[in-house]
mmCIF file with all atom_site columns, C-alpha atoms in Angstrom:
data_model
loop_
_atom_site.group_PDB
_atom_site.id
_atom_site.type_symbol
_atom_site.label_atom_id
_atom_site.label_alt_id
_atom_site.label_comp_id
_atom_site.label_asym_id
_atom_site.label_entity_id
_atom_site.label_seq_id
_atom_site.pdbx_PDB_ins_code
_atom_site.Cartn_x
_atom_site.Cartn_y
_atom_site.Cartn_z
_atom_site.occupancy
_atom_site.B_iso_or_equiv
_atom_site.pdbx_formal_charge
_atom_site.auth_seq_id
_atom_site.auth_comp_id
_atom_site.auth_asym_id
_atom_site.auth_atom_id
_atom_site.pdbx_PDB_model_num
ATOM 1   C CA . MET A 1 1   ? 0.000   0.000  0.000  1.00 0.00 ? 916  MET A CA 1
ATOM 2   C CA . GLU A 1 2   ? 1.359   3.422  -0.935 1.00 0.00 ? 917  GLU A CA 1
ATOM 3   C CA . PRO A 1 3   ? 2.048   5.775  2.026  1.00 0.00 ? 918  PRO A CA 1
ATOM 4   C CA . ARG A 1 4   ? -0.684  8.279  1.083  1.00 0.00 ? 919  ARG A CA 1
ATOM 5   C CA . ASP A 1 5   ? -3.206  5.415  0.722  1.00 0.00 ? 920  ASP A CA 1
ATOM 6   C CA . ARG A 1 6   ? -2.070  4.098  4.117  1.00 0.00 ? 921  ARG A CA 1
ATOM 7   C CA . ILE A 1 7   ? -2.778  7.523  5.652  1.00 0.00 ? 922  ILE A CA 1
ATOM 8   C CA . TYR A 1 8   ? -6.228  7.560  4.017  1.00 0.00 ? 923  TYR A CA 1
ATOM 9   C CA . LYS A 1 9   ? -6.979  4.057  5.330  1.00 0.00 ? 924  LYS A CA 1
ATOM 10  C CA . ILE A 1 10  ? -5.932  5.024  8.875  1.00 0.00 ? 925  ILE A CA 1
ATOM 11  C CA . ILE A 1 11  ? -8.197  8.079  8.695  1.00 0.00 ? 926  ILE A CA 1
ATOM 12  C CA . GLU A 1 12  ? -11.125 5.910  7.511  1.00 0.00 ? 927  GLU A CA 1
ATOM 13  C CA . GLU A 1 13  ? -10.580 3.388  10.302 1.00 0.00 ? 928  GLU A CA 1
ATOM 14  C CA . VAL A 1 14  ? -10.135 6.042  13.014 1.00 0.00 ? 929  VAL A CA 1
ATOM 15  C CA . LYS A 1 15  ? -13.399 7.668  11.931 1.00 0.00 ? 930  LYS A CA 1
ATOM 16  C CA . LYS A 1 16  ? -15.192 4.287  12.238 1.00 0.00 ? 931  LYS A CA 1
ATOM 17  C CA . LEU A 1 17  ? -13.647 3.711  15.662 1.00 0.00 ? 932  LEU A CA 1
ATOM 18  C CA . ARG A 1 18  ? -14.536 7.204  16.848 1.00 0.00 ? 933  ARG A CA 1
ATOM 19  C CA . THR A 1 19  ? -18.153 6.743  15.702 1.00 0.00 ? 934  THR A CA 1
ATOM 20  C CA . ILE A 1 20  ? -18.459 3.460  17.595 1.00 0.00 ? 935  ILE A CA 1
ATOM 21  C CA . CYS A 1 21  ? -16.853 4.744  20.792 1.00 0.00 ? 936  CYS A CA 1
ATOM 22  C CA . TYR A 1 22  ? -18.123 8.326  20.941 1.00 0.00 ? 937  TYR A CA 1
ATOM 23  C CA . PRO A 1 23  ? -21.032 8.717  18.508 1.00 0.00 ? 938  PRO A CA 1
ATOM 24  C CA . ASP A 1 24  ? -22.188 11.988 20.083 1.00 0.00 ? 939  ASP A CA 1
ATOM 25  C CA . HIS A 1 25  ? -18.827 13.792 20.008 1.00 0.00 ? 940  HIS A CA 1
ATOM 26  C CA . THR A 1 26  ? -16.841 15.555 17.338 1.00 0.00 ? 941  THR A CA 1
ATOM 27  C CA . LEU A 1 27  ? -13.242 14.520 17.896 1.00 0.00 ? 942  LEU A CA 1
ATOM 28  C CA . PRO A 1 28  ? -11.039 15.492 14.937 1.00 0.00 ? 943  PRO A CA 1
ATOM 29  C CA . ILE A 1 29  ? -7.680  13.848 14.344 1.00 0.00 ? 944  ILE A CA 1
ATOM 30  C CA . GLU A 1 30  ? -4.814  15.935 15.706 1.00 0.00 ? 945  GLU A CA 1
ATOM 31  C CA . TYR A 1 31  ? -1.827  13.631 15.168 1.00 0.00 ? 946  TYR A CA 1
ATOM 32  C CA . LEU A 1 32  ? -1.612  10.509 13.005 1.00 0.00 ? 947  LEU A CA 1
ATOM 33  C CA . THR A 1 33  ? 0.907   7.675  13.406 1.00 0.00 ? 948  THR A CA 1
ATOM 34  C CA . ILE A 1 34  ? 1.696   4.952  10.882 1.00 0.00 ? 949  ILE A CA 1
ATOM 35  C CA . PHE A 1 35  ? 2.939   1.618  12.275 1.00 0.00 ? 950  PHE A CA 1
ATOM 36  C CA . SER A 1 36  ? 5.411   0.213  9.751  1.00 0.00 ? 951  SER A CA 1
ATOM 37  C CA . GLN A 1 37  ? 5.538   -3.574 9.481  1.00 0.00 ? 952  GLN A CA 1
ATOM 38  C CA . SER A 1 38  ? 8.994   -4.049 7.957  1.00 0.00 ? 953  SER A CA 1
ATOM 39  C CA . LYS A 1 39  ? 12.242  -2.165 7.516  1.00 0.00 ? 954  LYS A CA 1
ATOM 40  C CA . SER A 1 40  ? 11.568  -1.680 3.794  1.00 0.00 ? 955  SER A CA 1
ATOM 41  C CA . GLU A 1 41  ? 8.059   -0.344 4.490  1.00 0.00 ? 956  GLU A CA 1
ATOM 42  C CA . PHE A 1 42  ? 9.475   1.984  7.153  1.00 0.00 ? 957  PHE A CA 1
ATOM 43  C CA . GLU A 1 43  ? 12.004  3.394  4.663  1.00 0.00 ? 958  GLU A CA 1
ATOM 44  C CA . LYS A 1 44  ? 9.348   3.797  1.939  1.00 0.00 ? 959  LYS A CA 1
ATOM 45  C CA . ILE A 1 45  ? 7.035   5.706  4.290  1.00 0.00 ? 960  ILE A CA 1
ATOM 46  C CA . ARG A 1 46  ? 9.928   7.760  5.644  1.00 0.00 ? 961  ARG A CA 1
ATOM 47  C CA . THR A 1 47  ? 11.036  8.756  2.124  1.00 0.00 ? 962  THR A CA 1
ATOM 48  C CA . PHE A 1 48  ? 7.476   9.832  1.270  1.00 0.00 ? 963  PHE A CA 1
ATOM 49  C CA . LEU A 1 49  ? 7.176   11.868 4.473  1.00 0.00 ? 964  LEU A CA 1
ATOM 50  C CA . GLN A 1 50  ? 10.619  13.461 4.084  1.00 0.00 ? 965  GLN A CA 1
ATOM 51  C CA . ARG A 1 51  ? 9.390   14.958 0.807  1.00 0.00 ? 966  ARG A CA 1
ATOM 52  C CA . ALA A 1 52  ? 6.108   16.046 2.433  1.00 0.00 ? 967  ALA A CA 1
ATOM 53  C CA . GLY A 1 53  ? 7.457   17.717 5.548  1.00 0.00 ? 968  GLY A CA 1
ATOM 54  C CA . LYS A 1 54  ? 10.204  18.500 7.995  1.00 0.00 ? 969  LYS A CA 1
ATOM 55  C CA . GLU A 1 55  ? 11.599  15.451 9.824  1.00 0.00 ? 970  GLU A CA 1
ATOM 56  C CA . ARG A 1 56  ? 12.143  15.394 13.579 1.00 0.00 ? 971  ARG A CA 1
ATOM 57  C CA . ASP A 1 57  ? 13.053  12.562 15.923 1.00 0.00 ? 972  ASP A CA 1
ATOM 58  C CA . ALA A 1 58  ? 10.110  10.986 17.726 1.00 0.00 ? 973  ALA A CA 1
ATOM 59  C CA . ASN A 1 59  ? 9.596   8.031  20.021 1.00 0.00 ? 974  ASN A CA 1
ATOM 60  C CA . ASN A 1 60  ? 10.539  4.883  18.045 1.00 0.00 ? 975  ASN A CA 1
ATOM 61  C CA . GLY A 1 61  ? 10.628  6.706  14.704 1.00 0.00 ? 976  GLY A CA 1
ATOM 62  C CA . TYR A 1 62  ? 10.189  10.140 13.196 1.00 0.00 ? 977  TYR A CA 1
ATOM 63  C CA . LYS A 1 63  ? 7.506   12.801 13.043 1.00 0.00 ? 978  LYS A CA 1
ATOM 64  C CA . TYR A 1 64  ? 6.854   15.185 10.197 1.00 0.00 ? 979  TYR A CA 1
ATOM 65  C CA . ILE A 1 65  ? 5.330   18.632 10.234 1.00 0.00 ? 980  ILE A CA 1
ATOM 66  C CA . LEU A 1 66  ? 3.776   18.629 6.766  1.00 0.00 ? 981  LEU A CA 1
ATOM 67  C CA . LYS A 1 67  ? 4.432   21.503 4.346  1.00 0.00 ? 982  LYS A CA 1
ATOM 68  C CA . GLU A 1 68  ? 0.885   21.062 3.040  1.00 0.00 ? 983  GLU A CA 1
ATOM 69  C CA . SER A 1 69  ? -1.769  19.404 5.158  1.00 0.00 ? 984  SER A CA 1
ATOM 70  C CA . ILE A 1 70  ? -3.457  16.241 3.958  1.00 0.00 ? 985  ILE A CA 1
ATOM 71  C CA . THR A 1 71  ? -7.214  16.690 3.807  1.00 0.00 ? 986  THR A CA 1
ATOM 72  C CA . TYR A 1 72  ? -9.383  13.591 3.554  1.00 0.00 ? 987  TYR A CA 1
ATOM 73  C CA . LEU A 1 73  ? -12.941 12.875 4.727  1.00 0.00 ? 988  LEU A CA 1
ATOM 74  C CA . GLU A 1 74  ? -13.115 16.278 6.435  1.00 0.00 ? 989  GLU A CA 1
ATOM 75  C CA . GLU A 1 75  ? -9.968  15.564 8.468  1.00 0.00 ? 990  GLU A CA 1
ATOM 76  C CA . ILE A 1 76  ? -7.006  17.913 8.190  1.00 0.00 ? 991  ILE A CA 1
ATOM 77  C CA . ILE A 1 77  ? -3.717  16.178 8.966  1.00 0.00 ? 992  ILE A CA 1
ATOM 78  C CA . GLU A 1 78  ? -0.726  18.425 9.638  1.00 0.00 ? 993  GLU A CA 1
ATOM 79  C CA . VAL A 1 79  ? 1.537   16.079 11.616 1.00 0.00 ? 994  VAL A CA 1
ATOM 80  C CA . VAL A 1 80  ? 2.356   12.450 10.776 1.00 0.00 ? 995  VAL A CA 1
ATOM 81  C CA . ARG A 1 81  ? 4.655   10.089 12.637 1.00 0.00 ? 996  ARG A CA 1
ATOM 82  C CA . VAL A 1 82  ? 6.070   6.801  11.401 1.00 0.00 ? 997  VAL A CA 1
ATOM 83  C CA . ARG A 1 83  ? 7.079   4.112  13.897 1.00 0.00 ? 998  ARG A CA 1
ATOM 84  C CA . LYS A 1 84  ? 9.862   1.647  13.268 1.00 0.00 ? 999  LYS A CA 1
ATOM 85  C CA . PRO A 1 85  ? 8.656   -1.957 12.963 1.00 0.00 ? 1000 PRO A CA 1
ATOM 86  C CA . ASP A 1 86  ? 7.554   -3.340 16.335 1.00 0.00 ? 1001 ASP A CA 1
ATOM 87  C CA . ILE A 1 87  ? 6.213   -6.846 17.005 1.00 0.00 ? 1002 ILE A CA 1
ATOM 88  C CA . HIS A 1 88  ? 3.648   -5.326 19.385 1.00 0.00 ? 1003 HIS A CA 1
ATOM 89  C CA . ARG A 1 89  ? 2.172   -2.984 16.744 1.00 0.00 ? 1004 ARG A CA 1
ATOM 90  C CA . LYS A 1 90  ? 0.597   -5.027 13.953 1.00 0.00 ? 1005 LYS A CA 1
ATOM 91  C CA . GLU A 1 91  ? -2.189  -2.481 13.410 1.00 0.00 ? 1006 GLU A CA 1
ATOM 92  C CA . LEU A 1 92  ? -2.168  0.073  10.569 1.00 0.00 ? 1007 LEU A CA 1
ATOM 93  C CA . GLY A 1 93  ? -1.589  2.964  12.954 1.00 0.00 ? 1008 GLY A CA 1
ATOM 94  C CA . CYS A 1 94  ? -3.180  5.251  15.500 1.00 0.00 ? 1009 CYS A CA 1
ATOM 95  C CA . ALA A 1 95  ? -4.301  8.824  16.010 1.00 0.00 ? 1010 ALA A CA 1
ATOM 96  C CA . ASP A 1 96  ? -4.553  11.326 18.815 1.00 0.00 ? 1011 ASP A CA 1
ATOM 97  C CA . LEU A 1 97  ? -7.936  13.039 18.833 1.00 0.00 ? 1012 LEU A CA 1
ATOM 98  C CA . LYS A 1 98  ? -8.724  16.661 19.729 1.00 0.00 ? 1013 LYS A CA 1
ATOM 99  C CA . TYR A 1 99  ? -11.352 17.494 22.327 1.00 0.00 ? 1014 TYR A CA 1
ATOM 100 C CA . LYS A 1 100 ? -12.464 20.570 24.203 1.00 0.00 ? 1015 LYS A CA 1
ATOM 101 C CA . THR A 1 101 ? -10.602 20.730 27.500 1.00 0.00 ? 1016 THR A CA 1
ATOM 102 C CA . GLN A 1 102 ? -13.790 21.094 29.524 1.00 0.00 ? 1017 GLN A CA 1
ATOM 103 C CA . SER A 1 103 ? -15.244 17.882 28.033 1.00 0.00 ? 1018 SER A CA 1
ATOM 104 C CA . TYR A 1 104 ? -12.408 15.544 29.105 1.00 0.00 ? 1019 TYR A CA 1
ATOM 105 C CA . ASN A 1 105 ? -14.059 14.510 32.375 1.00 0.00 ? 1020 ASN A CA 1
ATOM 106 C CA . ASN A 1 106 ? -17.265 13.667 30.495 1.00 0.00 ? 1021 ASN A CA 1
ATOM 107 C CA . LEU A 1 107 ? -15.281 11.651 27.932 1.00 0.00 ? 1022 LEU A CA 1
ATOM 108 C CA . ARG A 1 108 ? -13.444 9.884  30.771 1.00 0.00 ? 1023 ARG A CA 1
ATOM 109 C CA . ASP A 1 109 ? -16.727 9.028  32.544 1.00 0.00 ? 1024 ASP A CA 1
ATOM 110 C CA . THR A 1 110 ? -18.065 7.551  29.300 1.00 0.00 ? 1025 THR A CA 1
ATOM 111 C CA . ALA A 1 111 ? -14.823 5.591  28.855 1.00 0.00 ? 1026 ALA A CA 1
ATOM 112 C CA . LEU A 1 112 ? -15.161 4.109  32.345 1.00 0.00 ? 1027 LEU A CA 1
ATOM 113 C CA . LYS A 1 113 ? -18.808 3.150  31.747 1.00 0.00 ? 1028 LYS A CA 1
ATOM 114 C CA . LYS A 1 114 ? -17.973 1.513  28.401 1.00 0.00 ? 1029 LYS A CA 1
ATOM 115 C CA . GLY A 1 115 ? -14.845 -0.242 29.706 1.00 0.00 ? 1030 GLY A CA 1
ATOM 116 C CA . PHE A 1 116 ? -12.258 1.573  27.578 1.00 0.00 ? 1031 PHE A CA 1
ATOM 117 C CA . ASP A 1 117 ? -8.673  1.381  28.773 1.00 0.00 ? 1032 ASP A CA 1
ATOM 118 C CA . ILE A 1 118 ? -7.381  4.418  30.623 1.00 0.00 ? 1033 ILE A CA 1
ATOM 119 C CA . ILE A 1 119 ? -3.605  4.460  30.667 1.00 0.00 ? 1034 ILE A CA 1
ATOM 120 C CA . LEU A 1 120 ? -1.997  6.429  33.508 1.00 0.00 ? 1035 LEU A CA 1
ATOM 121 C CA . ARG A 1 121 ? 1.517   7.845  33.234 1.00 0.00 ? 1036 ARG A CA 1
ATOM 122 C CA . GLU A 1 122 ? 3.470   10.236 35.459 1.00 0.00 ? 1037 GLU A CA 1
ATOM 123 C CA . ARG A 1 123 ? 2.742   13.330 33.351 1.00 0.00 ? 1038 ARG A CA 1
ATOM 124 C CA . TYR A 1 124 ? -0.397  12.369 31.442 1.00 0.00 ? 1039 TYR A CA 1
ATOM 125 C CA . GLU A 1 125 ? -3.236  9.926  31.030 1.00 0.00 ? 1040 GLU A CA 1
ATOM 126 C CA . MET A 1 126 ? -4.790  8.515  27.879 1.00 0.00 ? 1041 MET A CA 1
ATOM 127 C CA . ILE A 1 127 ? -8.155  7.061  27.019 1.00 0.00 ? 1042 ILE A CA 1
ATOM 128 C CA . GLU A 1 128 ? -7.511  4.311  24.476 1.00 0.00 ? 1043 GLU A CA 1
ATOM 129 C CA . LEU A 1 129 ? -10.183 3.601  21.883 1.00 0.00 ? 1044 LEU A CA 1
ATOM 130 C CA . SER A 1 130 ? -10.049 0.183  20.268 1.00 0.00 ? 1045 SER A CA 1
ATOM 131 C CA . ASP A 1 131 ? -12.308 -2.400 18.688 1.00 0.00 ? 1046 ASP A CA 1
ATOM 132 C CA . PHE A 1 132 ? -11.472 -5.978 17.663 1.00 0.00 ? 1047 PHE A CA 1
ATOM 133 C CA . ASN A 1 133 ? -12.890 -5.351 14.176 1.00 0.00 ? 1048 ASN A CA 1
ATOM 134 C CA . ILE A 1 134 ? -10.967 -2.141 13.474 1.00 0.00 ? 1049 ILE A CA 1
ATOM 135 C CA . ASN A 1 135 ? -7.234  -2.207 12.736 1.00 0.00 ? 1050 ASN A CA 1
ATOM 136 C CA . VAL A 1 136 ? -6.240  1.093  14.421 1.00 0.00 ? 1051 VAL A CA 1
ATOM 137 C CA . TYR A 1 137 ? -6.194  2.717  17.835 1.00 0.00 ? 1052 TYR A CA 1
ATOM 138 C CA . ALA A 1 138 ? -7.176  6.243  18.823 1.00 0.00 ? 1053 ALA A CA 1
ATOM 139 C CA . TYR A 1 139 ? -6.301  8.186  21.953 1.00 0.00 ? 1054 TYR A CA 1
ATOM 140 C CA . LEU A 1 140 ? -7.589  11.096 23.971 1.00 0.00 ? 1055 LEU A CA 1
ATOM 141 C CA . ILE A 1 141 ? -4.628  12.459 25.915 1.00 0.00 ? 1056 ILE A CA 1
ATOM 142 C CA . LYS A 1 142 ? -4.843  14.663 28.995 1.00 0.00 ? 1057 LYS A CA 1
ATOM 143 C CA . ASP A 1 143 ? -1.705  16.306 30.316 1.00 0.00 ? 1058 ASP A CA 1
ATOM 144 C CA . ASN A 1 144 ? -1.314  16.197 34.073 1.00 0.00 ? 1059 ASN A CA 1
ATOM 145 C CA . PRO A 1 145 ? 0.587   19.304 35.146 1.00 0.00 ? 1060 PRO A CA 1
ATOM 146 C CA . LEU A 1 146 ? 3.011   18.565 37.968 1.00 0.00 ? 1061 LEU A CA 1
#
């Protein structure tokens, strides 16, 4: 699959996941990550993204601030990350979703009622959206100021 088509497929799948998990909320994609499945795929995606934006180091790969955003299905993607191959990441990719700050507690309450995973870290927490029939993850991330 070509890198741009991979991005489109991740957007399609994230939108499905978002609709299943939070049908009453508008949660646009803020940050999209592609999970590469092989070294050659990683290099192909990286080459595509190097032409599309400015490369910076990121956790387990690189992130790109795109020169021109990618618009697809009413989503506007300005930042894309590619992860190096990882045996624990067989999915197509993931996305961080935007939300209004004041609605996080409501989203968290819904997540608890529906049994979504809430991942706690020292400086942040994440609500993880997933479904066995959808090959991506999505996250709502809340910074925890120290």
